[in-house]
Amino acid sequence: SEEQVKALFKILDNDSNRQAAIFMKIALFTGLRRGEILKLKWSDIDFKRGFITLEPNKGGLQEKIPLNSHVIAAINELKSISFESDYLFPAKDGGQRERFSFDKPLARFRKEAGLPADFRPMHGSRHYFASTLASSGKIDMYTLQKLLTHKSPKMTQRYAHLRDEALKKAADVTDDLFDKLEKPPDE
């Protein structure tokens, strides 16, 4: 719910484990998968052009996604607390972090935000990103597919019904506007 998301953002803004909070924010603001975020290196962030370049996927294809102002703010905060490493979220030795290294703080964020016990923070953040964009009615399915780095439109289609709902709401607005034009004002 919107209240749960607001509670989660408040927790992330104030939590003392800044790396874990920023990790979660980047997931929410980009829709990136856990492994994609953990593999990110500083050299993958192009502030000038406004893109994050992802490591080549299994098929050898290198994807890039645009930076938005929220991601830029999160990365800039991370920059201010990070120690010397190629990785945005380095392990203690400076190398790549283990896949499940943020599980405990993410579970704590989930609990403190009042999210259901079966809510999986990383999967949920990706779903939140995709469903928010799809239901806005402002993003076409092809663009959403590219942002989610789905190989096939079939994967992205699960969010199409949300876009349909946004379009139906637009039709309701259209009805309201034309109803006002057709009906004479009350005298």
CSV table of C-alpha atoms in Angstrom, one decimal:
chain,number,residue,atom,x,y,z
A,1,SER,CA,0.0,0.0,0.0
A,2,GLU,CA,1.0,3.6,-0.3
A,3,GLU,CA,1.2,3.9,3.5
A,4,GLN,CA,3.6,0.9,3.6
A,5,VAL,CA,5.8,2.4,0.9
A,6,LYS,CA,5.9,5.7,2.8
A,7,ALA,CA,6.8,3.9,6.0
A,8,LEU,CA,9.6,2.0,4.2
A,9,PHE,CA,11.1,5.2,2.7
A,10,LYS,CA,11.0,6.8,6.2
A,11,ILE,CA,12.9,3.8,7.6
A,12,LEU,CA,15.4,3.9,4.7
A,13,ASP,CA,16.0,7.6,5.2
A,14,ASN,CA,16.7,7.2,8.9
A,15,ASP,CA,18.4,3.8,9.3
A,16,SER,CA,21.9,3.8,10.6
A,17,ASN,CA,23.0,1.0,8.2
A,18,ARG,CA,23.4,3.4,5.3
A,19,GLN,CA,24.8,0.9,2.8
A,20,ALA,CA,21.8,-1.5,3.3
A,21,ALA,CA,19.3,1.4,3.1
A,22,ILE,CA,20.9,2.8,-0.1
A,23,PHE,CA,21.0,-0.7,-1.6
A,24,MET,CA,17.3,-1.0,-1.0
A,25,LYS,CA,16.6,2.5,-2.4
A,26,ILE,CA,18.6,1.7,-5.6
A,27,ALA,CA,16.5,-1.5,-6.0
A,28,LEU,CA,13.2,0.5,-5.5
A,29,PHE,CA,14.3,3.4,-7.8
A,30,THR,CA,15.7,1.2,-10.6
A,31,GLY,CA,13.9,-2.1,-10.5
A,32,LEU,CA,17.3,-3.8,-10.7
A,33,ARG,CA,17.8,-7.3,-9.5
A,34,ARG,CA,19.9,-8.1,-6.4
A,35,GLY,CA,22.8,-9.5,-8.4
A,36,GLU,CA,22.8,-6.6,-10.8
A,37,ILE,CA,23.2,-4.1,-8.0
A,38,LEU,CA,25.9,-6.1,-6.2
A,39,LYS,CA,27.9,-6.3,-9.5
A,40,LEU,CA,27.8,-2.6,-10.0
A,41,LYS,CA,31.1,-0.8,-10.2
A,42,TRP,CA,31.7,2.9,-10.0
A,43,SER,CA,32.9,2.8,-13.6
A,44,ASP,CA,29.3,1.6,-14.6
A,45,ILE,CA,27.8,4.9,-13.4
A,46,ASP,CA,27.9,7.5,-16.1
A,47,PHE,CA,26.6,10.7,-14.5
A,48,LYS,CA,27.4,12.8,-17.6
A,49,ARG,CA,25.2,10.7,-20.0
A,50,GLY,CA,22.8,9.7,-17.2
A,51,PHE,CA,23.1,5.9,-17.5
A,52,ILE,CA,24.0,2.8,-15.5
A,53,THR,CA,25.7,0.1,-17.6
A,54,LEU,CA,25.0,-3.4,-16.5
A,55,GLU,CA,27.3,-6.4,-16.8
A,56,PRO,CA,26.6,-8.4,-19.9
A,57,ASN,CA,23.8,-10.9,-19.3
A,58,LYS,CA,23.9,-14.6,-20.0
A,59,GLY,CA,23.3,-14.0,-23.7
A,60,GLY,CA,26.3,-11.6,-23.8
A,61,LEU,CA,24.0,-8.5,-24.2
A,62,GLN,CA,25.1,-5.4,-22.3
A,63,GLU,CA,22.1,-3.4,-21.0
A,64,LYS,CA,22.0,0.1,-19.7
A,65,ILE,CA,19.3,1.9,-17.8
A,66,PRO,CA,18.8,5.6,-17.2
A,67,LEU,CA,19.6,7.3,-13.9
A,68,ASN,CA,16.8,9.2,-12.3
A,69,SER,CA,17.3,11.9,-9.7
A,70,HIS,CA,16.4,9.6,-6.8
A,71,VAL,CA,19.1,7.1,-7.9
A,72,ILE,CA,21.6,9.9,-8.4
A,73,ALA,CA,21.0,11.1,-4.8
A,74,ALA,CA,21.3,7.6,-3.4
A,75,ILE,CA,24.6,7.0,-5.3
A,76,ASN,CA,25.9,10.4,-4.2
A,77,GLU,CA,25.2,9.5,-0.6
A,78,LEU,CA,26.9,6.1,-1.1
A,79,LYS,CA,29.9,7.9,-2.5
A,80,SER,CA,30.3,9.9,0.7
A,81,ILE,CA,30.4,6.8,2.9
A,82,SER,CA,32.1,4.4,0.6
A,83,PHE,CA,35.7,3.2,1.1
A,84,GLU,CA,38.1,2.6,-1.8
A,85,SER,CA,36.8,-0.2,-4.0
A,86,ASP,CA,35.7,-0.7,-7.6
A,87,TYR,CA,32.3,-1.8,-6.3
A,88,LEU,CA,29.4,0.4,-5.1
A,89,PHE,CA,28.7,-2.1,-2.4
A,90,PRO,CA,32.0,-3.8,-1.7
A,91,ALA,CA,32.7,-6.7,0.7
A,92,LYS,CA,35.2,-6.0,3.6
A,93,ASP,CA,38.1,-7.0,1.4
A,94,GLY,CA,37.0,-4.6,-1.4
A,95,GLY,CA,35.7,-7.3,-3.7
A,96,GLN,CA,32.2,-8.1,-4.7
A,97,ARG,CA,29.8,-8.7,-1.8
A,98,GLU,CA,28.1,-12.1,-1.2
A,99,ARG,CA,24.6,-12.4,-2.7
A,100,PHE,CA,22.8,-12.5,0.6
A,101,SER,CA,24.9,-10.1,2.6
A,102,PHE,CA,22.1,-7.6,3.0
A,103,ASP,CA,19.4,-10.1,4.0
A,104,LYS,CA,19.2,-9.3,7.7
A,105,PRO,CA,18.8,-5.5,7.3
A,106,LEU,CA,16.3,-6.0,4.5
A,107,ALA,CA,14.3,-8.3,6.7
A,108,ARG,CA,14.4,-5.7,9.4
A,109,PHE,CA,13.3,-3.0,7.0
A,110,ARG,CA,10.3,-5.2,5.9
A,111,LYS,CA,9.3,-5.8,9.5
A,112,GLU,CA,9.7,-2.1,10.6
A,113,ALA,CA,7.6,-0.9,7.6
A,114,GLY,CA,4.8,-3.3,8.5
A,115,LEU,CA,5.1,-5.3,5.3
A,116,PRO,CA,3.7,-8.8,5.3
A,117,ALA,CA,6.0,-11.6,6.6
A,118,ASP,CA,6.0,-13.3,3.2
A,119,PHE,CA,7.1,-10.0,1.5
A,120,ARG,CA,10.5,-10.5,-0.2
A,121,PRO,CA,12.2,-7.2,-0.3
A,122,MET,CA,14.2,-7.5,-3.4
A,123,HIS,CA,11.5,-9.2,-5.4
A,124,GLY,CA,9.0,-6.8,-4.0
A,125,SER,CA,11.0,-3.7,-4.9
A,126,ARG,CA,11.3,-4.8,-8.5
A,127,HIS,CA,7.6,-5.5,-8.6
A,128,TYR,CA,6.8,-2.2,-7.0
A,129,PHE,CA,9.0,-0.4,-9.6
A,130,ALA,CA,7.4,-2.2,-12.5
A,131,SER,CA,3.8,-2.0,-11.3
A,132,THR,CA,4.1,1.7,-10.4
A,133,LEU,CA,5.4,2.6,-13.8
A,134,ALA,CA,2.8,0.3,-15.6
A,135,SER,CA,-0.1,1.6,-13.6
A,136,SER,CA,0.9,5.3,-14.3
A,137,GLY,CA,-0.2,4.9,-17.9
A,138,LYS,CA,2.7,7.0,-18.9
A,139,ILE,CA,5.1,4.2,-19.8
A,140,ASP,CA,4.6,1.9,-22.7
A,141,MET,CA,5.2,-1.8,-22.3
A,142,TYR,CA,8.3,-1.7,-24.6
A,143,THR,CA,10.0,0.9,-22.5
A,144,LEU,CA,9.1,-1.0,-19.3
A,145,GLN,CA,10.6,-4.1,-20.8
A,146,LYS,CA,13.8,-2.2,-21.5
A,147,LEU,CA,13.9,-0.7,-18.0
A,148,LEU,CA,13.4,-4.1,-16.4
A,149,THR,CA,16.0,-5.6,-18.8
A,150,HIS,CA,13.5,-8.4,-19.8
A,151,LYS,CA,14.7,-10.3,-22.8
A,152,SER,CA,11.2,-11.0,-24.0
A,153,PRO,CA,8.0,-8.9,-23.9
A,154,LYS,CA,6.2,-11.9,-22.5
A,155,MET,CA,7.9,-11.3,-19.1
A,156,THR,CA,6.7,-7.7,-19.0
A,157,GLN,CA,3.2,-8.6,-20.1
A,158,ARG,CA,2.3,-9.5,-16.5
A,159,TYR,CA,2.1,-5.8,-15.8
A,160,ALA,CA,-0.1,-5.0,-18.8
A,161,HIS,CA,-3.3,-5.3,-16.8
A,162,LEU,CA,-2.1,-2.4,-14.6
A,163,ARG,CA,-1.6,-0.3,-17.7
A,164,ASP,CA,-5.1,-1.2,-18.8
A,165,GLU,CA,-6.5,-0.1,-15.5
A,166,ALA,CA,-4.8,3.3,-15.9
A,167,LEU,CA,-6.3,3.6,-19.4
A,168,LYS,CA,-9.7,2.8,-18.0
A,169,LYS,CA,-9.3,5.5,-15.4
A,170,ALA,CA,-8.4,7.9,-18.3
A,171,ALA,CA,-11.6,7.0,-20.0
A,172,ASP,CA,-13.5,7.8,-16.9
A,173,VAL,CA,-11.9,11.2,-16.7
A,174,THR,CA,-12.9,11.7,-20.4
A,175,ASP,CA,-16.5,10.7,-19.6
A,176,ASP,CA,-16.6,13.3,-16.7
A,177,LEU,CA,-15.2,16.0,-18.9
A,178,PHE,CA,-17.7,15.4,-21.7
A,179,ASP,CA,-20.6,14.9,-19.3
A,180,LYS,CA,-20.0,18.4,-18.1
A,181,LEU,CA,-20.0,19.8,-21.6
A,182,GLU,CA,-23.2,18.0,-22.6
A,183,LYS,CA,-25.3,18.9,-19.6
A,184,PRO,CA,-26.5,22.4,-19.2
A,185,PRO,CA,-25.4,24.1,-16.0
A,186,ASP,CA,-27.9,24.2,-13.2
A,187,GLU,CA,-29.7,27.5,-13.0
